[in-house]
Short mmCIF file of C-alpha atoms in Angstrom, two decimals:
data_model
loop_
_atom_site.label_atom_id
_atom_site.label_comp_id
_atom_site.label_asym_id
_atom_site.label_seq_id
_atom_site.Cartn_x
_atom_site.Cartn_y
_atom_site.Cartn_z
CA GLU E 265 100.53 61.99 104.70
CA ALA E 266 100.90 61.72 108.35
CA GLY E 267 100.26 58.77 109.55
CA VAL E 268 99.67 57.91 113.79
CA THR E 269 101.70 60.75 115.79
CA GLN E 270 102.39 60.30 119.55
CA SER E 271 104.02 62.11 121.87
CA PRO E 272 106.22 61.86 124.17
CA THR E 273 108.79 58.99 122.71
CA HIS E 274 110.39 59.15 125.47
CA LEU E 275 109.61 60.38 129.50
CA ILE E 276 110.62 59.30 133.24
CA LYS E 277 108.21 59.26 135.64
CA THR E 278 108.90 57.82 139.89
CA ARG E 279 105.87 56.39 141.36
CA GLY E 280 102.81 57.99 142.14
CA GLN E 281 103.28 60.51 139.79
CA GLN E 282 100.79 60.65 136.65
CA VAL E 283 101.36 61.23 133.02
CA THR E 284 99.33 61.87 129.71
CA LEU E 285 100.18 60.30 126.52
CA ARG E 286 98.30 62.04 123.05
CA CYS E 287 97.97 60.55 119.67
CA SER E 288 97.10 61.93 117.47
CA PRO E 289 95.16 59.55 114.51
CA ILE E 290 95.20 60.26 110.36
CA SER E 291 93.37 61.86 108.87
CA GLY E 292 90.27 60.74 108.75
CA HIS E 293 90.72 58.28 110.88
CA THR E 294 87.53 58.40 114.28
CA SER E 295 88.03 55.93 116.19
CA VAL E 296 92.00 55.25 118.58
CA TYR E 297 92.53 52.41 120.00
CA TRP E 298 95.35 52.06 122.88
CA TYR E 299 97.56 49.09 123.71
CA GLN E 300 100.42 48.65 126.58
CA GLN E 301 103.73 46.75 125.62
CA ALA E 302 105.06 45.64 127.80
CA LEU E 303 108.42 43.77 128.08
CA GLY E 304 107.91 39.46 128.54
CA LEU E 305 103.80 40.38 127.81
CA GLY E 306 102.88 41.21 124.10
CA LEU E 307 100.54 44.07 123.69
CA GLN E 308 97.84 44.42 125.74
CA PHE E 309 94.02 46.28 125.02
CA LEU E 310 93.57 49.06 126.92
CA LEU E 311 91.43 51.55 125.56
CA TRP E 312 88.85 52.25 121.76
CA TYR E 313 87.85 55.34 121.72
CA ASP E 314 85.67 56.45 118.88
CA GLU E 315 83.32 59.39 118.62
CA GLY E 316 84.26 60.90 121.03
CA GLU E 317 82.72 58.55 123.12
CA GLU E 318 84.75 55.40 124.87
CA ARG E 319 83.35 51.92 123.29
CA ASN E 320 85.52 49.20 124.95
CA ARG E 321 88.39 48.74 127.24
CA GLY E 322 90.70 46.05 128.61
CA ASN E 323 91.13 45.02 131.90
CA PHE E 324 93.47 47.94 133.42
CA PRO E 325 92.08 49.56 136.52
CA PRO E 326 90.18 52.88 136.66
CA ARG E 327 93.86 54.60 137.23
CA PHE E 328 93.75 53.63 133.77
CA SER E 329 91.76 56.35 131.16
CA GLY E 330 91.55 58.70 128.12
CA ARG E 331 89.45 60.45 126.35
CA GLN E 332 89.25 62.34 122.74
CA PHE E 333 88.64 65.33 121.05
CA PRO E 334 86.28 67.00 118.45
CA ASN E 335 89.18 66.53 115.84
CA TYR E 336 89.63 63.02 116.92
CA SER E 337 92.79 62.88 118.94
CA SER E 338 93.97 61.36 122.10
CA GLU E 339 95.25 61.66 125.68
CA LEU E 340 95.48 58.10 128.04
CA ASN E 341 95.78 59.59 131.43
CA VAL E 342 97.39 57.42 133.95
CA ASN E 343 97.60 58.19 137.13
CA ALA E 344 99.56 56.65 141.40
CA LEU E 345 102.04 55.15 138.88
CA GLU E 346 103.39 51.55 139.34
CA LEU E 347 106.40 50.27 138.60
CA GLU E 348 104.53 48.08 136.77
CA ASP E 349 103.39 50.79 134.29
CA SER E 350 106.16 51.11 132.73
CA ALA E 351 106.38 49.27 129.13
CA LEU E 352 105.77 50.99 125.49
CA TYR E 353 102.33 52.36 125.23
CA LEU E 354 101.71 52.14 121.12
CA CYS E 355 98.48 54.33 120.16
CA ALA E 356 96.54 53.05 116.66
CA SER E 357 93.98 54.80 114.53
CA SER E 358 91.27 52.87 112.25
CA LEU E 359 88.97 54.68 109.67
CA ASP E 360 85.51 53.32 111.01
CA SER E 361 84.00 51.81 113.84
CA GLY E 362 83.32 48.99 111.95
CA ALA E 363 85.38 45.73 113.55
CA GLY E 364 85.81 43.91 110.28
CA THR E 365 88.77 44.92 108.41
CA GLY E 366 90.69 45.52 111.73
CA GLU E 367 93.26 47.55 109.96
CA LEU E 368 94.76 49.34 112.11
CA PHE E 369 97.02 51.63 112.22
CA PHE E 370 100.02 52.24 114.78
CA GLY E 371 102.25 54.95 115.88
CA GLU E 372 105.88 54.50 117.14
CA GLY E 373 104.79 54.70 120.62
CA SER E 374 105.39 56.46 124.18
CA ARG E 375 108.43 54.86 125.60
CA LEU E 376 107.25 54.92 129.50
CA THR E 377 109.18 54.20 132.84
CA VAL E 378 109.38 54.65 136.17
CA LEU E 379 111.22 54.26 138.51
CA ALA C 107 87.81 35.98 126.55
CA GLN C 108 89.17 34.41 123.00
CA THR C 109 93.24 33.60 123.28
CA VAL C 110 95.95 33.54 120.82
CA THR C 111 98.91 31.03 121.76
CA GLN C 112 102.98 31.72 120.04
CA SER C 113 105.23 29.37 120.88
CA GLN C 114 108.35 30.41 119.19
CA PRO C 115 109.29 33.18 120.50
CA GLU C 116 112.51 33.80 118.04
CA MET C 117 112.85 32.52 114.56
CA SER C 118 116.17 32.68 111.68
CA VAL C 119 115.89 31.99 107.90
CA GLN C 120 118.30 32.17 105.65
CA GLU C 121 118.26 34.85 103.22
CA ALA C 122 115.99 33.70 100.51
CA GLU C 123 114.96 31.07 101.98
CA THR C 124 111.25 30.12 103.41
CA VAL C 125 109.76 29.90 106.90
CA THR C 126 106.69 29.44 108.73
CA LEU C 127 106.22 31.16 112.37
CA SER C 128 103.35 29.31 113.65
CA CYS C 129 100.02 30.32 115.84
CA THR C 130 97.28 29.10 117.51
CA TYR C 131 93.67 30.15 118.43
CA ASP C 132 90.61 29.68 121.23
CA THR C 133 87.40 31.20 120.62
CA SER C 134 83.89 29.47 120.40
CA GLU C 135 83.60 32.03 117.68
CA SER C 136 81.70 30.91 114.19
CA ASP C 137 83.05 33.60 112.27
CA TYR C 138 85.96 36.47 113.35
CA TYR C 139 88.80 38.06 111.62
CA LEU C 140 92.64 36.92 112.35
CA PHE C 141 95.04 39.06 111.48
CA TRP C 142 99.48 38.58 111.15
CA TYR C 143 101.71 42.32 112.82
CA LYS C 144 104.90 42.61 111.66
CA GLN C 145 106.71 45.25 114.04
CA PRO C 146 110.65 46.24 113.18
CA PRO C 147 112.62 46.94 115.60
CA SER C 148 112.65 51.43 116.10
CA ARG C 149 109.08 51.60 113.50
CA GLN C 150 105.94 51.12 113.69
CA MET C 151 103.47 48.13 113.88
CA ILE C 152 102.08 47.97 110.49
CA LEU C 153 99.61 45.31 108.90
CA VAL C 154 101.20 41.98 106.92
CA ILE C 155 97.71 39.54 105.60
CA ARG C 156 94.68 39.18 107.07
CA GLN C 157 92.09 36.54 107.46
CA GLU C 158 88.66 36.67 107.33
CA ALA C 159 87.30 33.11 108.99
CA TYR C 160 84.29 32.50 106.63
CA LYS C 161 87.10 32.54 103.64
CA GLN C 162 87.87 28.79 102.47
CA GLN C 163 91.25 30.36 100.24
CA ASN C 164 93.56 30.44 103.10
CA ALA C 165 94.83 35.24 101.65
CA THR C 166 97.72 36.01 99.50
CA GLU C 167 100.02 39.28 100.39
CA ASN C 168 103.04 39.18 97.28
CA ARG C 169 105.56 36.60 99.85
CA PHE C 170 103.72 36.60 102.40
CA SER C 171 100.45 33.26 102.68
CA VAL C 172 98.65 32.13 105.30
CA ASN C 173 97.61 28.92 106.38
CA PHE C 174 94.53 28.86 108.13
CA GLN C 175 93.44 25.92 110.13
CA LYS C 176 89.70 26.64 111.07
CA ALA C 177 88.83 23.15 112.69
CA ALA C 178 92.37 22.83 114.53
CA LYS C 179 92.61 25.83 115.52
CA SER C 180 95.38 27.38 113.80
CA PHE C 181 96.96 29.98 111.70
CA SER C 182 100.80 30.44 110.16
CA LEU C 183 102.16 32.62 108.31
CA LYS C 184 104.85 31.42 105.28
CA ILE C 185 107.45 33.90 104.08
CA SER C 186 109.06 33.00 100.81
CA ASP C 187 112.10 34.70 100.05
CA SER C 188 112.47 36.02 102.71
CA GLN C 189 114.45 39.03 102.28
CA LEU C 190 116.76 41.10 105.07
CA GLY C 191 114.25 43.58 105.95
CA ASP C 192 111.46 40.96 107.25
CA ALA C 193 113.13 40.72 109.91
CA ALA C 194 110.84 42.18 112.63
CA MET C 195 108.47 40.56 115.36
CA TYR C 196 106.29 39.09 114.45
CA PHE C 197 103.06 39.62 115.94
CA CYS C 198 99.41 37.07 114.95
CA ALA C 199 95.73 38.15 116.97
CA PHE C 200 92.69 37.76 116.69
CA LEU C 201 90.05 40.39 116.53
CA GLU C 202 87.04 40.37 120.23
CA TYR C 203 83.55 41.76 119.95
CA GLY C 204 84.18 45.08 121.33
CA ASN C 205 86.96 46.04 118.27
CA LYS C 206 89.57 44.61 120.32
CA LEU C 207 92.71 43.17 119.42
CA VAL C 208 93.90 39.68 121.63
CA PHE C 209 97.72 39.63 120.21
CA GLY C 210 99.83 35.92 120.36
CA ALA C 211 102.90 37.24 122.56
CA GLY C 212 105.35 37.87 119.59
CA THR C 213 107.84 35.76 117.87
CA ILE C 214 111.65 37.44 116.56
CA LEU C 215 112.03 36.64 112.51
CA ARG C 216 115.93 36.30 111.89
CA VAL C 217 117.39 36.93 108.51
CA LYS C 218 120.21 35.95 108.01
CA SER C 219 122.61 37.09 104.62
#
């Protein structure tokens, strides 16, 4: 069974540009989560999507946005890139939206470097 | 908002020995979930162990066990018979309302042969 897949794996952008990161969850998983892992800051919750709807959002500016498609895949968009957006962006999926299990299955991440 | 603190940035253990990673958290909730996740170098993060706060019994998964002290808001991870494959960054996490996992800063575990 394929795990969570993310693309691209690495990318370099310059300040002010826009980037789109993509995530395909494990087959059958309806919830997708995005986390930012910046150096020295640990993992910060960005977004949670379930059944095509944004269910929760972390403390990030509006230039971070995303969506979930009918096939449950997801995109994370970051506009007007800033240097501090350089990070590993991790996507995770879970079988359902229930808060009880909490087991997330993570992808390998997209490493974004902003110059 | 909940906070999770891992006070050990880095730990080392000899192969076959036992190591304990510390984690404390802050919450006003009475029922919640706590997790330890493992992130090997350049590999996917995976769930190691999960604890439900209303359960008195400490969770155990093979060589991994937790010491959950609810009153002290402490949730440490014990790895027994450490193996080279245990080398990774370990994150303690708290499940907050809205399916938001709040992670600690992580502890790098090095295993010496």
